[in-house]
Amino acid sequence: MMREMEADVVVIGGGPAGVNAAIAAGRSGARTVLVERYGFVGGMSTAALVYPWMTFHTMDGRQVIKGIAQEIIERLMERNASPGHMRCTVGFVRTVTPYHPEVYKVLALEMLREAGVKLLLHSFADAAETEGDRIAAVQITGKSGRIRIRASVFVDTTGDADIVHLSGAPYQKGRDGDKLMQPMTLKFRMKGVDLHKVKAYMLDHPDEFNDKTPIAELPQLHLTGVGGFSKHWNEANLPIKRQDVLFFTGPGDDEVLVNTTRVQGLDGTNVEDLTLAEEEGRKQVLMYADFMIRCLPGFENASLSQVGSQIGVRETRRLEGLYALTMDDVVQGARFEDCIARSGYPIDIHSPDGRGVTAAWVGGDGAYDIPYRCLVSRTIVNLLAAGRCISTTHEALATTRLTPSCMATGQAAGTAAGLAVKHGVTPREIDVSELQALLRADGAVLDTVAG
């Protein structure tokens, strides 16, 4: 017999968006349940080693993402588990925010408990029961069997828009035309790296590193990331469609997180494709780690120390919302009256079938608005999305998918869900100005219109 559970808000997916959504909903007073398939929270930030968080700032250094995300960082800093925001020495963005993933796992759990959130780990949502234009309940499967959870509002923070899909709500996937998606990447850590030697090589061979690397300032900066080693990469001629080496330093003084494997042409919502991706990704990790140890200055005594529990997924399904954010919105620094978050991260499309990355920079004042309409389902009135699966085009997803943006849209979705419960309305019917006032009161940065 299926167990029954009642809630006001159910958040499905315990990644950065889901954690922040559940905290926000719980703090509103709504009875909130967070469902997560792993035995820990953090999603891509922990299971897939997506590190560091980038970025909370515009290219000129103005912080445009705060709120619960900033609270998390400050509480990590209190535990010596993050140095806070630091200058990015890759140069693609202004800042990165290193953190210790194991401490983040524990802190996130503590903040969820403080907010009164009921957490169900080791639980996978595999069905959505609909009644007309609304979800009545979701069904989850776990070690104790099946549970039906009824609620007023559901927030899809699965990254893959699983609840959107299961409810029958429309969604998009991939780029226009061929529907190919950005590649998956299996990330890994190496320890025993001599970062002083890496930095010295960069200063002596600046032409071998990205043209945005702040070489002139590098002697005074803490090395947070490296993009380049082009000579070594080209000479190695590995069968991985990348144009260079990319890694970030930390959290230990001799550790780096490598973001360079690339698995293309597979669908992260297809279990057979995911199986192939995990196999290919792990082969690439061993190949790449061997190359770094043999060829890169500073890696002579390094060793492979950790591989992600799962491959990192950049793109799968996206909600069809009341509005889809576009590339033009991003590059023009668009502003919307229903803004619920801002971001300064540029367009960053890892080629679905080639070697390179397509980049486009944010115009206007250096940040763009994410409108509330991107979180609201077009057809299911009590369904919100946050994080990687909000309503965007393929191109715009290449910026909204980044962790700080996911945290910000998560807070907005959780706050909206709590507001809908409070007033007994659907998320589509809430007063957006009231939502914005609550978000501002909780530290979010919203610059909606000029004036």
GROMACS .gro file of C-alpha atoms in nm:
model
  451
    1MET     CA    1   0.000   0.000   0.000
    2MET     CA    2   0.134   0.343  -0.097
    3ARG     CA    3   0.211   0.576   0.192
    4GLU     CA    4   0.043   0.919   0.183
    5MET     CA    5   0.205   1.250   0.278
    6GLU     CA    6   0.070   1.606   0.279
    7ALA     CA    7   0.260   1.932   0.229
    8ASP     CA    8   0.208   2.286   0.109
    9VAL     CA    9   0.515   2.294  -0.117
   10VAL     CA   10   0.713   2.006  -0.264
   11VAL     CA   11   1.055   2.080  -0.411
   12ILE     CA   12   1.197   1.799  -0.623
   13GLY     CA   13   1.575   1.799  -0.662
   14GLY     CA   14   1.823   1.895  -0.390
   15GLY     CA   15   2.083   2.080  -0.594
   16PRO     CA   16   2.172   2.448  -0.539
   17ALA     CA   17   1.838   2.564  -0.683
   18GLY     CA   18   1.638   2.310  -0.482
   19VAL     CA   19   1.820   2.380  -0.156
   20ASN     CA   20   1.758   2.753  -0.187
   21ALA     CA   21   1.398   2.702  -0.300
   22ALA     CA   22   1.320   2.476  -0.005
   23ILE     CA   23   1.488   2.711   0.244
   24ALA     CA   24   1.289   3.006   0.108
   25ALA     CA   25   0.960   2.815   0.110
   26GLY     CA   26   1.024   2.679   0.458
   27ARG     CA   27   1.110   3.021   0.595
   28SER     CA   28   0.781   3.154   0.457
   29GLY     CA   29   0.596   2.921   0.691
   30ALA     CA   30   0.482   2.677   0.424
   31ARG     CA   31   0.500   2.307   0.506
   32THR     CA   32   0.783   2.214   0.271
   33VAL     CA   33   0.920   1.879   0.155
   34LEU     CA   34   1.247   1.847  -0.038
   35VAL     CA   35   1.301   1.525  -0.237
   36GLU     CA   36   1.656   1.426  -0.337
   37ARG     CA   37   1.773   1.105  -0.507
   38TYR     CA   38   2.124   1.096  -0.351
   39GLY     CA   39   2.213   1.049   0.015
   40PHE     CA   40   2.328   1.412   0.030
   41VAL     CA   41   2.226   1.747  -0.113
   42GLY     CA   42   2.418   1.981  -0.341
   43GLY     CA   43   2.339   1.834  -0.682
   44MET     CA   44   2.596   1.922  -0.946
   45SER     CA   45   2.800   2.115  -0.684
   46THR     CA   46   2.864   1.797  -0.487
   47ALA     CA   47   2.772   1.488  -0.690
   48ALA     CA   48   2.936   1.616  -1.009
   49LEU     CA   49   3.211   1.833  -0.852
   50VAL     CA   50   3.100   2.153  -1.027
   51TYR     CA   51   3.350   2.393  -0.868
   52PRO     CA   52   3.401   2.681  -0.801
   53TRP     CA   53   3.076   2.879  -0.805
   54MET     CA   54   3.094   3.138  -1.083
   55THR     CA   55   2.992   3.415  -1.079
   56PHE     CA   56   2.806   3.641  -0.838
   57HIS     CA   57   2.938   3.958  -1.005
   58THR     CA   58   2.944   4.160  -1.322
   59MET     CA   59   3.271   4.199  -1.512
   60ASP     CA   60   3.330   4.531  -1.340
   61GLY     CA   61   3.298   4.370  -0.997
   62ARG     CA   62   2.943   4.462  -0.888
   63GLN     CA   63   2.771   4.183  -0.698
   64VAL     CA   64   2.429   4.109  -0.850
   65ILE     CA   65   2.347   3.779  -0.676
   66LYS     CA   66   2.310   3.782  -0.298
   67GLY     CA   67   2.021   3.665  -0.080
   68ILE     CA   68   2.030   3.308   0.051
   69ALA     CA   69   2.326   3.233  -0.178
   70GLN     CA   70   2.535   3.499  -0.006
   71GLU     CA   71   2.420   3.377   0.334
   72ILE     CA   72   2.548   3.030   0.244
   73ILE     CA   73   2.886   3.174   0.146
   74GLU     CA   74   2.917   3.378   0.465
   75ARG     CA   75   2.832   3.076   0.677
   76LEU     CA   76   3.088   2.868   0.487
   77MET     CA   77   3.345   3.142   0.550
   78GLU     CA   78   3.272   3.124   0.923
   79ARG     CA   79   3.372   2.755   0.905
   80ASN     CA   80   3.687   2.823   0.700
   81ALA     CA   81   3.520   2.636   0.415
   82SER     CA   82   3.533   2.923   0.164
   83PRO     CA   83   3.759   3.225   0.115
   84GLY     CA   84   3.461   3.415  -0.027
   85HIS     CA   85   3.456   3.579  -0.366
   86MET     CA   86   3.797   3.592  -0.538
   87ARG     CA   87   3.933   3.731  -0.863
   88CYS     CA   88   3.910   3.475  -1.143
   89THR     CA   89   4.255   3.424  -1.298
   90VAL     CA   90   4.109   3.242  -1.599
   91GLY     CA   91   3.960   3.580  -1.686
   92PHE     CA   92   3.630   3.462  -1.836
   93VAL     CA   93   3.443   3.618  -1.543
   94ARG     CA   94   3.542   3.868  -1.276
   95THR     CA   95   3.508   3.644  -0.973
   96VAL     CA   96   3.484   3.283  -0.864
   97THR     CA   97   3.383   3.152  -0.523
   98PRO     CA   98   3.569   2.844  -0.401
   99TYR     CA   99   3.404   2.629  -0.134
  100HIS     CA  100   3.453   2.296   0.039
  101PRO     CA  101   3.183   2.063  -0.095
  102GLU     CA  102   3.175   1.836   0.211
  103VAL     CA  103   3.113   2.131   0.443
  104TYR     CA  104   2.852   2.269   0.202
  105LYS     CA  105   2.665   1.937   0.222
  106VAL     CA  106   2.640   1.965   0.601
  107LEU     CA  107   2.565   2.337   0.608
  108ALA     CA  108   2.285   2.301   0.354
  109LEU     CA  109   2.126   2.027   0.566
  110GLU     CA  110   2.147   2.248   0.874
  111MET     CA  111   1.985   2.542   0.694
  112LEU     CA  112   1.706   2.318   0.564
  113ARG     CA  113   1.639   2.191   0.916
  114GLU     CA  114   1.642   2.546   1.052
  115ALA     CA  115   1.378   2.640   0.793
  116GLY     CA  116   1.155   2.349   0.900
  117VAL     CA  117   1.196   2.160   0.572
  118LYS     CA  118   1.120   1.786   0.571
  119LEU     CA  119   1.398   1.620   0.373
  120LEU     CA  120   1.357   1.287   0.192
  121LEU     CA  121   1.694   1.156   0.070
  122HIS     CA  122   1.746   0.841  -0.137
  123SER     CA  123   1.413   0.919  -0.303
  124PHE     CA  124   1.340   0.947  -0.673
  125ALA     CA  125   1.028   1.117  -0.812
  126ASP     CA  126   0.893   0.899  -1.091
  127ALA     CA  127   0.529   1.004  -1.138
  128ALA     CA  128   0.317   1.319  -1.131
  129GLU     CA  129  -0.059   1.290  -1.086
  130THR     CA  130  -0.250   1.566  -1.259
  131GLU     CA  131  -0.607   1.685  -1.219
  132GLY     CA  132  -0.696   1.913  -1.506
  133ASP     CA  133  -0.438   2.191  -1.529
  134ARG     CA  134  -0.268   2.123  -1.197
  135ILE     CA  135  -0.049   1.862  -1.028
  136ALA     CA  136  -0.232   1.693  -0.742
  137ALA     CA  137   0.059   1.481  -0.619
  138VAL     CA  138   0.398   1.339  -0.703
  139GLN     CA  139   0.498   0.981  -0.638
  140ILE     CA  140   0.845   0.896  -0.515
  141THR     CA  141   1.025   0.565  -0.479
  142GLY     CA  142   1.280   0.493  -0.209
  143LYS     CA  143   1.408   0.224   0.026
  144SER     CA  144   1.083   0.225   0.224
  145GLY     CA  145   0.868   0.182  -0.085
  146ARG     CA  146   0.645   0.429  -0.265
  147ILE     CA  147   0.511   0.755  -0.122
  148ARG     CA  148   0.247   0.986  -0.269
  149ILE     CA  149   0.300   1.349  -0.168
  150ARG     CA  150   0.009   1.588  -0.214
  151ALA     CA  151   0.070   1.963  -0.212
  152SER     CA  152  -0.055   2.298  -0.334
  153VAL     CA  153   0.262   2.398  -0.523
  154PHE     CA  154   0.538   2.193  -0.685
  155VAL     CA  155   0.884   2.327  -0.770
  156ASP     CA  156   1.089   2.138  -1.029
  157THR     CA  157   1.458   2.177  -0.948
  158THR     CA  158   1.566   1.844  -1.096
  159GLY     CA  159   1.786   2.014  -1.357
  160ASP     CA  160   1.631   1.787  -1.619
  161ALA     CA  161   1.272   1.918  -1.581
  162ASP     CA  162   1.163   1.570  -1.471
  163ILE     CA  163   0.840   1.690  -1.309
  164VAL     CA  164   0.763   1.911  -1.606
  165HIS     CA  165   0.798   1.601  -1.825
  166LEU     CA  166   0.605   1.369  -1.594
  167SER     CA  167   0.316   1.615  -1.561
  168GLY     CA  168   0.277   1.646  -1.938
  169ALA     CA  169   0.373   2.013  -1.938
  170PRO     CA  170   0.550   2.126  -2.256
  171TYR     CA  171   0.927   2.165  -2.264
  172GLN     CA  172   1.214   2.222  -2.505
  173LYS     CA  173   1.540   2.033  -2.543
  174GLY     CA  174   1.864   2.121  -2.724
  175ARG     CA  175   1.934   2.377  -2.990
  176ASP     CA  176   1.696   2.461  -3.272
  177GLY     CA  177   1.718   2.230  -3.570
  178ASP     CA  178   1.927   1.928  -3.469
  179LYS     CA  179   1.828   1.935  -3.098
  180LEU     CA  180   2.187   1.864  -2.995
  181MET     CA  181   2.276   1.964  -2.639
  182GLN     CA  182   2.590   2.097  -2.478
  183PRO     CA  183   2.835   1.817  -2.391
  184MET     CA  184   2.856   1.647  -2.055
  185THR     CA  185   3.176   1.667  -1.850
  186LEU     CA  186   3.304   1.431  -1.582
  187LYS     CA  187   3.510   1.643  -1.346
  188PHE     CA  188   3.794   1.525  -1.127
  189ARG     CA  189   4.040   1.647  -0.865
  190MET     CA  190   4.414   1.609  -0.853
  191LYS     CA  191   4.634   1.658  -0.547
  192GLY     CA  192   5.007   1.712  -0.510
  193VAL     CA  193   5.010   1.997  -0.763
  194ASP     CA  194   5.282   2.262  -0.732
  195LEU     CA  195   5.074   2.571  -0.799
  196HIS     CA  196   5.373   2.803  -0.753
  197LYS     CA  197   5.539   2.628  -1.047
  198VAL     CA  198   5.219   2.654  -1.252
  199LYS     CA  199   5.199   3.027  -1.185
  200ALA     CA  200   5.566   3.081  -1.268
  201TYR     CA  201   5.519   2.902  -1.600
  202MET     CA  202   5.219   3.122  -1.680
  203LEU     CA  203   5.421   3.437  -1.616
  204ASP     CA  204   5.706   3.310  -1.835
  205HIS     CA  205   5.482   3.188  -2.119
  206PRO     CA  206   5.179   3.420  -2.131
  207ASP     CA  207   5.108   3.345  -2.498
  208GLU     CA  208   5.015   2.988  -2.409
  209PHE     CA  209   4.716   3.096  -2.197
  210ASN     CA  210   4.375   3.248  -2.265
  211ASP     CA  211   4.386   3.605  -2.388
  212LYS     CA  212   4.161   3.709  -2.098
  213THR     CA  213   4.403   3.578  -1.836
  214PRO     CA  214   4.505   3.881  -1.623
  215ILE     CA  215   4.878   3.816  -1.672
  216ALA     CA  216   4.983   4.170  -1.573
  217GLU     CA  217   4.805   4.138  -1.238
  218LEU     CA  218   4.891   3.772  -1.182
  219PRO     CA  219   5.195   3.828  -0.957
  220GLN     CA  220   4.969   3.994  -0.699
  221LEU     CA  221   4.671   3.760  -0.738
  222HIS     CA  222   4.597   3.426  -0.577
  223LEU     CA  223   4.583   3.169  -0.857
  224THR     CA  224   4.218   3.057  -0.874
  225GLY     CA  225   4.207   2.901  -1.218
  226VAL     CA  226   4.402   2.830  -1.534
  227GLY     CA  227   4.284   2.821  -1.894
  228GLY     CA  228   4.550   2.741  -2.151
  229PHE     CA  229   4.864   2.529  -2.170
  230SER     CA  230   4.782   2.535  -2.541
  231LYS     CA  231   5.127   2.417  -2.653
  232HIS     CA  232   5.115   2.107  -2.431
  233TRP     CA  233   4.754   2.034  -2.523
  234ASN     CA  234   4.812   2.059  -2.897
  235GLU     CA  235   5.123   1.843  -2.882
  236ALA     CA  236   4.940   1.573  -2.686
  237ASN     CA  237   4.670   1.545  -2.954
  238LEU     CA  238   4.430   1.356  -2.727
  239PRO     CA  239   4.098   1.238  -2.873
  240ILE     CA  240   3.897   1.487  -2.668
  241LYS     CA  241   3.729   1.777  -2.846
  242ARG     CA  242   3.869   2.060  -2.633
  243GLN     CA  243   4.079   2.354  -2.736
  244ASP     CA  244   4.286   2.381  -2.415
  245VAL     CA  245   4.330   2.285  -2.050
  246LEU     CA  246   4.093   2.425  -1.786
  247PHE     CA  247   4.124   2.374  -1.412
  248PHE     CA  248   4.050   2.561  -1.090
  249THR     CA  249   4.251   2.559  -0.769
  250GLY     CA  250   4.143   2.433  -0.428
  251PRO     CA  251   4.001   2.375  -0.186
  252GLY     CA  252   4.339   2.243  -0.066
  253ASP     CA  253   4.663   2.433  -0.135
  254ASP     CA  254   4.788   2.156  -0.365
  255GLU     CA  255   4.454   2.060  -0.524
  256VAL     CA  256   4.293   2.142  -0.856
  257LEU     CA  257   3.952   2.063  -1.004
  258VAL     CA  258   3.980   1.974  -1.372
  259ASN     CA  259   3.698   2.073  -1.607
  260THR     CA  260   3.817   1.942  -1.943
  261THR     CA  261   3.662   1.607  -2.035
  262ARG     CA  262   3.392   1.636  -2.298
  263VAL     CA  263   3.127   1.377  -2.391
  264GLN     CA  264   2.921   1.490  -2.690
  265GLY     CA  265   2.615   1.374  -2.879
  266LEU     CA  266   2.439   1.204  -2.588
  267ASP     CA  267   2.113   1.282  -2.407
  268GLY     CA  268   2.125   1.325  -2.029
  269THR     CA  269   1.759   1.218  -2.000
  270ASN     CA  270   1.817   0.884  -2.175
  271VAL     CA  271   1.942   0.615  -1.937
  272GLU     CA  272   2.132   0.429  -2.210
  273ASP     CA  273   2.303   0.750  -2.322
  274LEU     CA  274   2.386   0.835  -1.960
  275THR     CA  275   2.541   0.493  -1.917
  276LEU     CA  276   2.762   0.548  -2.222
  277ALA     CA  277   2.849   0.898  -2.101
  278GLU     CA  278   2.965   0.771  -1.762
  279GLU     CA  279   3.180   0.505  -1.928
  280GLU     CA  280   3.335   0.746  -2.179
  281GLY     CA  281   3.381   1.016  -1.917
  282ARG     CA  282   3.576   0.787  -1.684
  283LYS     CA  283   3.801   0.674  -1.966
  284GLN     CA  284   3.870   1.037  -2.051
  285VAL     CA  285   3.950   1.116  -1.686
  286LEU     CA  286   4.226   0.854  -1.673
  287MET     CA  287   4.362   0.965  -2.009
  288TYR     CA  288   4.358   1.331  -1.911
  289ALA     CA  289   4.510   1.283  -1.565
  290ASP     CA  290   4.795   1.084  -1.720
  291PHE     CA  291   4.856   1.363  -1.973
  292MET     CA  292   4.868   1.628  -1.700
  293ILE     CA  293   5.116   1.432  -1.488
  294ARG     CA  294   5.342   1.358  -1.786
  295CYS     CA  295   5.328   1.694  -1.960
  296LEU     CA  296   5.226   1.991  -1.748
  297PRO     CA  297   5.470   2.194  -1.536
  298GLY     CA  298   5.375   2.164  -1.170
  299PHE     CA  299   5.198   1.828  -1.209
  300GLU     CA  300   5.508   1.605  -1.194
  301ASN     CA  301   5.418   1.472  -0.846
  302ALA     CA  302   5.041   1.501  -0.878
  303SER     CA  303   4.790   1.217  -0.857
  304LEU     CA  304   4.424   1.162  -0.928
  305SER     CA  305   4.236   1.197  -0.598
  306GLN     CA  306   3.863   1.217  -0.673
  307VAL     CA  307   3.620   1.171  -0.963
  308GLY     CA  308   3.263   1.297  -0.965
  309SER     CA  309   2.995   1.057  -0.843
  310GLN     CA  310   2.819   1.130  -1.167
  311ILE     CA  311   2.894   1.305  -1.493
  312GLY     CA  312   2.811   1.675  -1.503
  313VAL     CA  313   2.516   1.760  -1.726
  314ARG     CA  314   2.493   2.107  -1.879
  315GLU     CA  315   2.173   2.084  -2.076
  316THR     CA  316   1.864   1.868  -2.113
  317ARG     CA  317   1.496   1.966  -2.090
  318ARG     CA  318   1.382   2.325  -2.036
  319LEU     CA  319   1.038   2.432  -1.918
  320GLU     CA  320   0.812   2.609  -2.164
  321GLY     CA  321   0.717   2.900  -1.944
  322LEU     CA  322   0.519   3.217  -1.987
  323TYR     CA  323   0.838   3.367  -2.135
  324ALA     CA  324   1.162   3.222  -2.270
  325LEU     CA  325   1.475   3.424  -2.201
  326THR     CA  326   1.677   3.476  -2.521
  327MET     CA  327   2.035   3.540  -2.621
  328ASP     CA  328   1.935   3.893  -2.725
  329ASP     CA  329   1.800   3.955  -2.374
  330VAL     CA  330   2.136   3.853  -2.227
  331VAL     CA  331   2.366   4.045  -2.462
  332GLN     CA  332   2.149   4.358  -2.438
  333GLY     CA  333   2.140   4.341  -2.059
  334ALA     CA  334   1.760   4.328  -2.076
  335ARG     CA  335   1.545   4.448  -1.788
  336PHE     CA  336   1.198   4.321  -1.705
  337GLU     CA  337   0.927   4.453  -1.477
  338ASP     CA  338   0.884   4.105  -1.328
  339CYS     CA  339   1.257   4.058  -1.255
  340ILE     CA  340   1.323   3.805  -0.977
  341ALA     CA  341   1.700   3.762  -1.024
  342ARG     CA  342   1.994   3.911  -1.210
  343SER     CA  343   2.314   3.761  -1.351
  344GLY     CA  344   2.639   3.888  -1.495
  345TYR     CA  345   2.758   3.555  -1.639
  346PRO     CA  346   2.815   3.566  -2.017
  347ILE     CA  347   2.679   3.328  -2.278
  348ASP     CA  348   2.905   3.019  -2.258
  349ILE     CA  349   2.805   2.750  -2.509
  350HIS     CA  350   3.027   2.443  -2.508
  351SER     CA  351   2.997   2.315  -2.863
  352PRO     CA  352   2.758   2.019  -2.894
  353ASP     CA  353   2.969   1.877  -3.179
  354GLY     CA  354   3.290   2.079  -3.215
  355ARG     CA  355   3.599   2.175  -3.013
  356GLY     CA  356   3.535   2.528  -2.900
  357VAL     CA  357   3.319   2.745  -2.678
  358THR     CA  358   3.091   3.018  -2.813
  359ALA     CA  359   3.089   3.323  -2.588
  360ALA     CA  360   2.885   3.642  -2.592
  361TRP     CA  361   2.913   3.915  -2.333
  362VAL     CA  362   2.642   4.081  -2.130
  363GLY     CA  363   2.560   4.436  -2.241
  364GLY     CA  364   2.372   4.716  -2.071
  365ASP     CA  365   2.500   4.769  -1.719
  366GLY     CA  366   2.675   4.430  -1.725
  367ALA     CA  367   2.387   4.222  -1.592
  368TYR     CA  368   2.055   4.098  -1.729
  369ASP     CA  369   1.724   4.030  -1.556
  370ILE     CA  370   1.558   3.691  -1.526
  371PRO     CA  371   1.182   3.747  -1.530
  372TYR     CA  372   0.940   3.557  -1.305
  373ARG     CA  373   0.758   3.437  -1.617
  374CYS     CA  374   1.056   3.209  -1.694
  375LEU     CA  375   0.978   3.010  -1.379
  376VAL     CA  376   0.604   2.963  -1.440
  377SER     CA  377   0.470   2.672  -1.645
  378ARG     CA  378   0.263   2.770  -1.946
  379THR     CA  379   0.005   2.496  -1.885
  380ILE     CA  380   0.030   2.358  -1.528
  381VAL     CA  381  -0.087   2.635  -1.298
  382ASN     CA  382   0.075   2.513  -0.974
  383LEU     CA  383   0.415   2.420  -1.121
  384LEU     CA  384   0.730   2.633  -1.097
  385ALA     CA  385   1.079   2.556  -1.222
  386ALA     CA  386   1.412   2.685  -1.097
  387GLY     CA  387   1.776   2.624  -1.176
  388ARG     CA  388   1.893   2.472  -1.500
  389CYS     CA  389   1.546   2.387  -1.632
  390ILE     CA  390   1.381   2.732  -1.637
  391SER     CA  391   1.231   2.868  -1.959
  392THR     CA  392   1.507   2.987  -2.192
  393THR     CA  393   1.639   2.931  -2.541
  394HIS     CA  394   1.933   2.697  -2.596
  395GLU     CA  395   2.166   2.998  -2.612
  396ALA     CA  396   2.037   3.174  -2.299
  397LEU     CA  397   2.055   2.850  -2.100
  398ALA     CA  398   2.433   2.879  -2.143
  399THR     CA  399   2.430   3.151  -1.877
  400THR     CA  400   2.128   3.075  -1.656
  401ARG     CA  401   2.260   2.720  -1.592
  402LEU     CA  402   2.549   2.850  -1.379
  403THR     CA  403   2.521   2.776  -1.006
  404PRO     CA  404   2.478   3.131  -0.864
  405SER     CA  405   2.195   3.196  -1.111
  406CYS     CA  406   2.039   2.863  -1.013
  407MET     CA  407   2.061   2.963  -0.646
  408ALA     CA  408   1.890   3.294  -0.722
  409THR     CA  409   1.606   3.146  -0.925
  410GLY     CA  410   1.567   2.879  -0.657
  411GLN     CA  411   1.517   3.141  -0.387
  412ALA     CA  412   1.266   3.320  -0.610
  413ALA     CA  413   1.068   3.003  -0.684
  414GLY     CA  414   1.056   2.901  -0.317
  415THR     CA  415   0.948   3.248  -0.212
  416ALA     CA  416   0.679   3.253  -0.482
  417ALA     CA  417   0.554   2.911  -0.375
  418GLY     CA  418   0.527   3.026  -0.014
  419LEU     CA  419   0.343   3.339  -0.122
  420ALA     CA  420   0.095   3.136  -0.329
  421VAL     CA  421   0.024   2.912  -0.029
  422LYS     CA  422  -0.021   3.210   0.200
  423HIS     CA  423  -0.284   3.370  -0.025
  424GLY     CA  424  -0.445   3.048  -0.144
  425VAL     CA  425  -0.372   3.119  -0.511
  426THR     CA  426  -0.163   2.962  -0.786
  427PRO     CA  427   0.192   3.083  -0.854
  428ARG     CA  428   0.064   3.244  -1.172
  429GLU     CA  429  -0.182   3.455  -0.971
  430ILE     CA  430   0.053   3.600  -0.710
  431ASP     CA  431   0.132   3.972  -0.700
  432VAL     CA  432   0.482   3.990  -0.849
  433SER     CA  433   0.550   4.324  -0.678
  434GLU     CA  434   0.485   4.153  -0.342
  435LEU     CA  435   0.722   3.872  -0.444
  436GLN     CA  436   0.988   4.126  -0.537
  437ALA     CA  437   0.947   4.307  -0.205
  438LEU     CA  438   0.997   3.980  -0.017
  439LEU     CA  439   1.304   3.893  -0.222
  440ARG     CA  440   1.458   4.236  -0.161
  441ALA     CA  441   1.386   4.205   0.211
  442ASP     CA  442   1.573   3.873   0.204
  443GLY     CA  443   1.878   4.028   0.037
  444ALA     CA  444   1.819   3.955  -0.331
  445VAL     CA  445   1.948   4.212  -0.582
  446LEU     CA  446   1.668   4.326  -0.812
  447ASP     CA  447   1.713   4.620  -1.047
  448THR     CA  448   1.398   4.585  -1.250
  449VAL     CA  449   1.364   4.902  -1.457
  450ALA     CA  450   1.568   5.216  -1.516
  451GLY     CA  451   1.490   5.505  -1.290
   0.00000   0.00000   0.00000
